[in-house]
mmCIF file of C-alpha atoms in Angstrom:
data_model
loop_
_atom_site.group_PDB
_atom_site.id
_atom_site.type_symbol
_atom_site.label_atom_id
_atom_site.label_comp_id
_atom_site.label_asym_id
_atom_site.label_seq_id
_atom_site.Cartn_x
_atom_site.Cartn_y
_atom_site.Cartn_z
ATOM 1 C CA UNK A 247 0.000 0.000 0.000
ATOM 2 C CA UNK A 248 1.410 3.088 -1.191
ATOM 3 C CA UNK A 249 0.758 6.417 0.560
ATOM 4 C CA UNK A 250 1.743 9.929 0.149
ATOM 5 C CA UNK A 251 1.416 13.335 1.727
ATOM 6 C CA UNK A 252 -1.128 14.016 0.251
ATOM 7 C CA UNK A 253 -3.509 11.076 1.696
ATOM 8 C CA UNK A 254 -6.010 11.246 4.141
ATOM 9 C CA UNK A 255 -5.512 8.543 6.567
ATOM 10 C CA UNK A 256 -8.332 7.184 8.711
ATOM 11 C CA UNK A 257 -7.152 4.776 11.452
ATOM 12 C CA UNK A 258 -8.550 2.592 13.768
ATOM 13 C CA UNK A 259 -7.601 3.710 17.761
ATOM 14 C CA UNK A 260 -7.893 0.751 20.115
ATOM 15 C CA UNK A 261 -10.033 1.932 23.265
ATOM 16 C CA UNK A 262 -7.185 1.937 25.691
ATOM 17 C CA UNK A 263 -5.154 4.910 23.661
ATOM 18 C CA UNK A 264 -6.595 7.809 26.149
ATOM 19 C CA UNK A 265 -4.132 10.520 24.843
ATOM 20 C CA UNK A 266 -2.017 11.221 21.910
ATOM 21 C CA UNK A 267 -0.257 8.071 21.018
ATOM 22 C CA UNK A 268 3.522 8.094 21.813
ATOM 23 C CA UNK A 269 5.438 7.608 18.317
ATOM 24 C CA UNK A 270 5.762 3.723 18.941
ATOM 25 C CA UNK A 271 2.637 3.661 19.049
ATOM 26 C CA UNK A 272 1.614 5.482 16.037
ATOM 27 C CA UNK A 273 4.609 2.726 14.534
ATOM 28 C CA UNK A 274 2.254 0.153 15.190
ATOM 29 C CA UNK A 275 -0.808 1.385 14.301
ATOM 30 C CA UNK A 276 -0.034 2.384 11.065
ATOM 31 C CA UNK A 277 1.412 -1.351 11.007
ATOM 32 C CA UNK A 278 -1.701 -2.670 12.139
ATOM 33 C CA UNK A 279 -3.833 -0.709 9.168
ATOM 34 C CA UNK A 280 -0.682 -2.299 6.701
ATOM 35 C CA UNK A 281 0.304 1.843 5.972
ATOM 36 C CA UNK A 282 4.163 1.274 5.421
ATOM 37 C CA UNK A 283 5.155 4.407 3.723
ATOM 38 C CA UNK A 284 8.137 5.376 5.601
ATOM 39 C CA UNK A 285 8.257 8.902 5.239
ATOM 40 C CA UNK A 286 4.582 9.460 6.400
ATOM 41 C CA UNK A 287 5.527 7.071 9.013
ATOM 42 C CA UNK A 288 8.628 9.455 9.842
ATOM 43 C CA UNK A 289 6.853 12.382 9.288
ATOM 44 C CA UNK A 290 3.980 11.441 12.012
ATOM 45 C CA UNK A 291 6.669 10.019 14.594
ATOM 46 C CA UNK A 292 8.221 13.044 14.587
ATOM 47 C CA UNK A 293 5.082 15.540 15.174
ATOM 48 C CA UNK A 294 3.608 12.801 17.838
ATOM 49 C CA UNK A 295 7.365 13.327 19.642
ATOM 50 C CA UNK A 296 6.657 16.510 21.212
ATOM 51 C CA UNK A 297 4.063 18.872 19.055
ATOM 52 C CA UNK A 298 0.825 17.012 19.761
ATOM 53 C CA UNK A 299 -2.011 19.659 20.635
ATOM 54 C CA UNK A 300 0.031 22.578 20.320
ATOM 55 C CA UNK A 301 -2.562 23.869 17.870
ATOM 56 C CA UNK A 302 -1.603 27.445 18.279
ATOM 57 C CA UNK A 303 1.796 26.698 17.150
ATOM 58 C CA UNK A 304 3.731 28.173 14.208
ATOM 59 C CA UNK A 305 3.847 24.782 12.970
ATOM 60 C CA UNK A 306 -0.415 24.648 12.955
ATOM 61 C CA UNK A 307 -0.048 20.897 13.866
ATOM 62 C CA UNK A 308 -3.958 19.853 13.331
ATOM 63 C CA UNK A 309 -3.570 16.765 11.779
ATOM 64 C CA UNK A 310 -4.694 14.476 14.425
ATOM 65 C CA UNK A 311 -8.559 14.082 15.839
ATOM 66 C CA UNK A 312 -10.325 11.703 17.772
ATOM 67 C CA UNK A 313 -14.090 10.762 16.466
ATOM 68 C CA UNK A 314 -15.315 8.458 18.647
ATOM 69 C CA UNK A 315 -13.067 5.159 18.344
ATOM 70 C CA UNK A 316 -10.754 6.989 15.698
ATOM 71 C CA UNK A 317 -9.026 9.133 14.779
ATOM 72 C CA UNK A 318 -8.146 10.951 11.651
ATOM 73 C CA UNK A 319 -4.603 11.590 10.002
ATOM 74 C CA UNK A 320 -5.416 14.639 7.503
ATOM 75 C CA UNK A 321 -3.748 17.286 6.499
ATOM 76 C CA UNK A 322 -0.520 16.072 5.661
ATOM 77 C CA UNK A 323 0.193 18.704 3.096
ATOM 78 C CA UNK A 324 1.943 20.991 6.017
ATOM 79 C CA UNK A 325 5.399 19.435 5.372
ATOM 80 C CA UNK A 326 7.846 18.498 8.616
ATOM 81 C CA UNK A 327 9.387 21.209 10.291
ATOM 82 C CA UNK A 328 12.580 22.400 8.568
ATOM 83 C CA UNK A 329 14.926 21.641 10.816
ATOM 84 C CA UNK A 330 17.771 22.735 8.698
ATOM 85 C CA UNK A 331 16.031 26.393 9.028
ATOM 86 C CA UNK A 332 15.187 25.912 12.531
ATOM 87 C CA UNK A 333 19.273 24.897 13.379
ATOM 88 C CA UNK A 334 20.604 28.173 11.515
ATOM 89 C CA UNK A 335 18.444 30.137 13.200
ATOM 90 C CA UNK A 336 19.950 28.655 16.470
ATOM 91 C CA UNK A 337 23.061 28.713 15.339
ATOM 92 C CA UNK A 338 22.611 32.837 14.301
ATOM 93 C CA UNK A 339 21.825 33.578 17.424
ATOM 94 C CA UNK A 340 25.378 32.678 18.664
ATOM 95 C CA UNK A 341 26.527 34.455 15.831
ATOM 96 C CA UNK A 342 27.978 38.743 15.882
ATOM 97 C CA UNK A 343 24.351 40.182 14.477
ATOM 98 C CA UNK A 344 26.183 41.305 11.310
ATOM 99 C CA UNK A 345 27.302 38.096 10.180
ATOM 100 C CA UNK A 346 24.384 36.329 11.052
ATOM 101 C CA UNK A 347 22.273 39.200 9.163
ATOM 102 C CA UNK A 348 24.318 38.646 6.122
ATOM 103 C CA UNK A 349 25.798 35.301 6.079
ATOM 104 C CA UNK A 350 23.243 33.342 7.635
ATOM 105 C CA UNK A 351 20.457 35.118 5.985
ATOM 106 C CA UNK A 352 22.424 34.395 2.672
ATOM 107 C CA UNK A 353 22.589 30.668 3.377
ATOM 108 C CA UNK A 354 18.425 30.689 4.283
ATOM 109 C CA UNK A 355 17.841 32.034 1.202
ATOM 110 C CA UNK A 356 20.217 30.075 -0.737
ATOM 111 C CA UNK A 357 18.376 27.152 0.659
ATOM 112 C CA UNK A 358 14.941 28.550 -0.538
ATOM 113 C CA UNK A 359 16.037 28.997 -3.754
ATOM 114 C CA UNK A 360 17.272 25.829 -3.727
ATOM 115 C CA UNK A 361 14.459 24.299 -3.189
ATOM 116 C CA UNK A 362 11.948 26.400 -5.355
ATOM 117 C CA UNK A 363 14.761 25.478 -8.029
ATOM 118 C CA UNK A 364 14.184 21.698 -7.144
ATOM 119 C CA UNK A 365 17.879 21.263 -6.523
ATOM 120 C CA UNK A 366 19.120 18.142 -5.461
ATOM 121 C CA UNK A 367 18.900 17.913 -1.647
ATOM 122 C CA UNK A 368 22.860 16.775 -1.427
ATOM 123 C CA UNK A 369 23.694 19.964 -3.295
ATOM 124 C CA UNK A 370 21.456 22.277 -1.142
ATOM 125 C CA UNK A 371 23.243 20.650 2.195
ATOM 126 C CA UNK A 372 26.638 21.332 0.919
ATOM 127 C CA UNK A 373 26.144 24.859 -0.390
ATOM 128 C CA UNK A 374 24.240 25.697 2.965
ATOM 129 C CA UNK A 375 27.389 23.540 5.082
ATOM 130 C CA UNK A 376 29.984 25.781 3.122
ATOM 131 C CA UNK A 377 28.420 29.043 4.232
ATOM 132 C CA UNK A 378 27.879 28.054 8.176
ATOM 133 C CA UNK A 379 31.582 27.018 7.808
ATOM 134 C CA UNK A 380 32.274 30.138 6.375
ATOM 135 C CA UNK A 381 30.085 32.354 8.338
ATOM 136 C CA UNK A 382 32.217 30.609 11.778
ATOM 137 C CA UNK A 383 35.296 30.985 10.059
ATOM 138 C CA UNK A 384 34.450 34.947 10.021
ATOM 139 C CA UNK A 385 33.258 34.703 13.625
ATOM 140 C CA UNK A 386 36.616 33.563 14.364
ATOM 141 C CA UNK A 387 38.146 36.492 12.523
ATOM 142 C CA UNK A 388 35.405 38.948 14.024
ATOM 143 C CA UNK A 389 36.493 37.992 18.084
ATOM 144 C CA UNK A 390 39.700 38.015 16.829
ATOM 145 C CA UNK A 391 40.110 40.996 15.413
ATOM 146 C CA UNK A 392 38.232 42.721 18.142
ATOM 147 C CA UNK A 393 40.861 41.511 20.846
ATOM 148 C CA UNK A 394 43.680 42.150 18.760
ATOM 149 C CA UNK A 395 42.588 45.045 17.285
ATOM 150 C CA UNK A 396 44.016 44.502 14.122
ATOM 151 C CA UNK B 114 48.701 47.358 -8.246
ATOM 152 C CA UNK B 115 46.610 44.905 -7.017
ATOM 153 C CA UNK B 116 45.782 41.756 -9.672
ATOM 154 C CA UNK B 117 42.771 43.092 -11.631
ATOM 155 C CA UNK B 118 41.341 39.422 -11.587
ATOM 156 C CA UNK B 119 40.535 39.138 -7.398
ATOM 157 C CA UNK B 120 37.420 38.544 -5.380
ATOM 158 C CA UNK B 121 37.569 42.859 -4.817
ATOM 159 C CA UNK B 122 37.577 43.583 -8.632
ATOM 160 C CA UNK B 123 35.079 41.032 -9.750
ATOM 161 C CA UNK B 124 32.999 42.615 -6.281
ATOM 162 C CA UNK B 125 33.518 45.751 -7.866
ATOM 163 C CA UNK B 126 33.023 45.462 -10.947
ATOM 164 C CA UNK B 127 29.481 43.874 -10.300
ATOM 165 C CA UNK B 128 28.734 46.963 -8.225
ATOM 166 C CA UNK B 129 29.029 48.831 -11.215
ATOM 167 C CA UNK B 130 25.832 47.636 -12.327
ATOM 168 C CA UNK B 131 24.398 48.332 -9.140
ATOM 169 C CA UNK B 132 23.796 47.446 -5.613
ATOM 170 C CA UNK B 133 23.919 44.221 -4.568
ATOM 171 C CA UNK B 134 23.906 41.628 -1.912
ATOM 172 C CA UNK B 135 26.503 38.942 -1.366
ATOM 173 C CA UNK B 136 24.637 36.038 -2.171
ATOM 174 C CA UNK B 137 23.226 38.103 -5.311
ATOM 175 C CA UNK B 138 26.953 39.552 -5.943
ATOM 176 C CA UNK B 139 28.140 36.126 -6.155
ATOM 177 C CA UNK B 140 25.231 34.756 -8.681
ATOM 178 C CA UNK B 141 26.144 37.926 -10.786
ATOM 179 C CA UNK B 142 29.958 36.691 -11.415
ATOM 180 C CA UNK B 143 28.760 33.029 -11.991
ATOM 181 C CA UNK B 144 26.495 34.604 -14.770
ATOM 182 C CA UNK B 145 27.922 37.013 -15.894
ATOM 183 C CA UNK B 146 31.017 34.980 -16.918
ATOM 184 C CA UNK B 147 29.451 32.172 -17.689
ATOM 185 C CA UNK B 148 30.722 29.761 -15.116
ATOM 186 C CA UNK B 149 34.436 30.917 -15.290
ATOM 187 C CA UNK B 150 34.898 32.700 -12.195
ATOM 188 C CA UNK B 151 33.103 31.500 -9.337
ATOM 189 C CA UNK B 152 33.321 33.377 -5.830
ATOM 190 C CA UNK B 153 33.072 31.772 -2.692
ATOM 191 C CA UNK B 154 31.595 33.124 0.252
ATOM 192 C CA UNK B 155 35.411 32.878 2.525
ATOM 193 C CA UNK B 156 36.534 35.340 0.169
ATOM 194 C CA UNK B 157 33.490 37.773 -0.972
ATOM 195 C CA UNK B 158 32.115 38.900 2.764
ATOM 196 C CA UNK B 159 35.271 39.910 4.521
ATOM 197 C CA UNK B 160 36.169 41.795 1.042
ATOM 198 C CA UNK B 161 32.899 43.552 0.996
ATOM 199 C CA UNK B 162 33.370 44.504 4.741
ATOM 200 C CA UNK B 163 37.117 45.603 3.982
ATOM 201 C CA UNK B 164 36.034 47.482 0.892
ATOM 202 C CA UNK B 165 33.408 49.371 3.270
ATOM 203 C CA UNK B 166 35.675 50.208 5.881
ATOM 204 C CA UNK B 167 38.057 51.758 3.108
ATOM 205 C CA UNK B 168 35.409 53.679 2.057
ATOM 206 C CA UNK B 169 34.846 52.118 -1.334
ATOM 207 C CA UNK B 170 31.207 50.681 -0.468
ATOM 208 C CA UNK B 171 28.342 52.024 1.703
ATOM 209 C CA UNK B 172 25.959 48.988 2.810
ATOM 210 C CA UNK B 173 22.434 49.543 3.831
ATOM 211 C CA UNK B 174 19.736 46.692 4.940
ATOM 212 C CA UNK B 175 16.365 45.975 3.265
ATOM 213 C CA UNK B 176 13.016 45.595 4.850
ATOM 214 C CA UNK B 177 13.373 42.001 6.666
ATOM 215 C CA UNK B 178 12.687 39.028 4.588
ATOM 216 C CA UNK B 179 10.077 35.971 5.462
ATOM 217 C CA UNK B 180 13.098 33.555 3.472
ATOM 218 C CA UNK B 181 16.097 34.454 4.986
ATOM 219 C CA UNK B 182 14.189 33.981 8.192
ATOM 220 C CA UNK B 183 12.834 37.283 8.914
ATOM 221 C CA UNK B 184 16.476 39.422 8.083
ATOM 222 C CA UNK B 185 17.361 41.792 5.902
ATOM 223 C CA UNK B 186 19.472 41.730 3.176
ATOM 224 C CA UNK B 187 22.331 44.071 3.629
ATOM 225 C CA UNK B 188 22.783 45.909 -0.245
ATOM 226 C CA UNK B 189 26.008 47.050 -0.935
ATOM 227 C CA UNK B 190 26.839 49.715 -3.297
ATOM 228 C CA UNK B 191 29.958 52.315 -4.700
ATOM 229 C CA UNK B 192 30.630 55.524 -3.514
ATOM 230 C CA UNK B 193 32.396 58.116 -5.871
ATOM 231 C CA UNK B 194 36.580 56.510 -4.566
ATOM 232 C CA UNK B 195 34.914 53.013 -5.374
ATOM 233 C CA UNK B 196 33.288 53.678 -8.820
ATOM 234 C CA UNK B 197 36.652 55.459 -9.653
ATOM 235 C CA UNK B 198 38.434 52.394 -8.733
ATOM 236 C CA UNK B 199 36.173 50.176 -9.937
ATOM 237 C CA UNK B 200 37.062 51.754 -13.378
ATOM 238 C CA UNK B 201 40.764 51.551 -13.055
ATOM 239 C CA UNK B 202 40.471 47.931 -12.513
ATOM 240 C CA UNK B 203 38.675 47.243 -15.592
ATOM 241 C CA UNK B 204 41.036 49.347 -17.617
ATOM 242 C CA UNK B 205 43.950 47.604 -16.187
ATOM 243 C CA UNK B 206 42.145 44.160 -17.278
ATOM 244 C CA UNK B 207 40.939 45.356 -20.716
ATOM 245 C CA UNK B 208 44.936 46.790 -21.136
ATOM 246 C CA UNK B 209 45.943 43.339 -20.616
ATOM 247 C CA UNK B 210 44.424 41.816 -23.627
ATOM 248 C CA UNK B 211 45.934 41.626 -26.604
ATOM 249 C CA UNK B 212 45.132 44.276 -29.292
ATOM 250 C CA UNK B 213 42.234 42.887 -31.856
ATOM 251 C CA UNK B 214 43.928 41.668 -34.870
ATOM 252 C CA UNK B 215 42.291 43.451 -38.050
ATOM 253 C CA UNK B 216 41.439 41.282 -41.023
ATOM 254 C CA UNK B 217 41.201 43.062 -44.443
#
């Protein structure tokens, strides 16, 4: 059985699941209903984790509801969270504002191009690697230079 | 004199089109030469920040941007010592081709 993203996915909830199921659970449910795409599998796991019911989120997580004994997998078109984005943003906040204005903001959009442009994900990680290497490498400089003054 | 053919006088020489941004500056070269010189990003920002300190540049951000995760680009463009440089660059790389041979 072949399912993408853009499925709607009704499964069957045994009685005892009270809350949110736990990600090994929603593992073996979607075993049970014989689902075995991975990445919806992945994708799932990873928003049952830690972002169940956070509704109000930026991440608008309102794929899963109970009716009655089940509950609904729908919406599936909101993609995972980017967590290349998400980790340069962390990683700009360590960063002198300048650089991270310029060279982190450069990679981010680099990466949107990237994927507008349908480039191939290996190329995307390695131009985006290249600038957070750079963008530390003129960190380096940056403290340096400020210490030294030269 | 500095080689006409470095990250500053490509940066420059862009600029002369306009103002730019690095990531921008550096699609520009790639372009505009058709592949042949390619600028990397260890080379380009700390030139562009060198090039403002020495007066060459003045840099200026945009209005924040929802794909570069809510930051603004910072533009970069000549002032009067940088376009005049700018120029002497390219006529020091134009003087070092060789004359056009003339076929009758």
């Amino acid at each position: 059985m072949r399912i993408g993203l853009r499925d709607k996915v009704v499964v069957p909830v045994p009685r005892d699941v009270w809350c949110f199921p736990r990600a090994f659970q929603v593992a073996q449910l979607l075993a049970r209903a014989g689902i075995r795409s991975r990445a919806l599998r992945r994708t799932l796991q990873f928003y049952a984790r830690d972002q169940a019911f956070h509704r109000g989120s930026p991440l608008r997580v309102e794929f899963v509801r109970f009716t009655g004994d089940t509950f609904s997998m729908f919406d599936l078109l909101q993609p995972p969270p980017d967590r290349t984005a998400i980790l340069l943003r962390v990683l700009a906040r360590g960063l002198p504002p300048r650089i991270a204005e310029e060279e982190i903001g450069d990679a981010l959009e680099f990466r949107e191009r990237g994927l507008a442009a349908g480039l191939p994900l290996w190329e995307l990680r390695l131009g985006v690697a290249a600038k957070v290497f750079w963008a530390l490498v003129h960190t380096l400089g940056h403290f340096l230079k400020s210490v030294t003054g030269r | 004199m500095e080689s006409p053919l470095n990250a500053r006088a490509v940066l420059l020489s862009m600029l002369m089109d306009g103002k730019g941004y690095g990531l921008d500056l550096i699609d520009r070269a790639r372009k505009r030469t058709r592949g042949k010189v390619t600028l990397n990003e260890g080379s380009v920002y700390p030139a562009l920040r060198a090039m403002e300190e020495e007066g060459l540049l003045k840099s200026f951000p945009s209005e924040p941007i929802p794909e570069r995760g809510g930051r603004p680009r910072r533009y970069y463009e000549l002032t009067a010592e940088g376009r005049r440089v700018a120029r002497d660059h390219a006529k020091t790389a134009f003087a070092l081709l060789p004359p056009p041979a003339v076929v009758r």
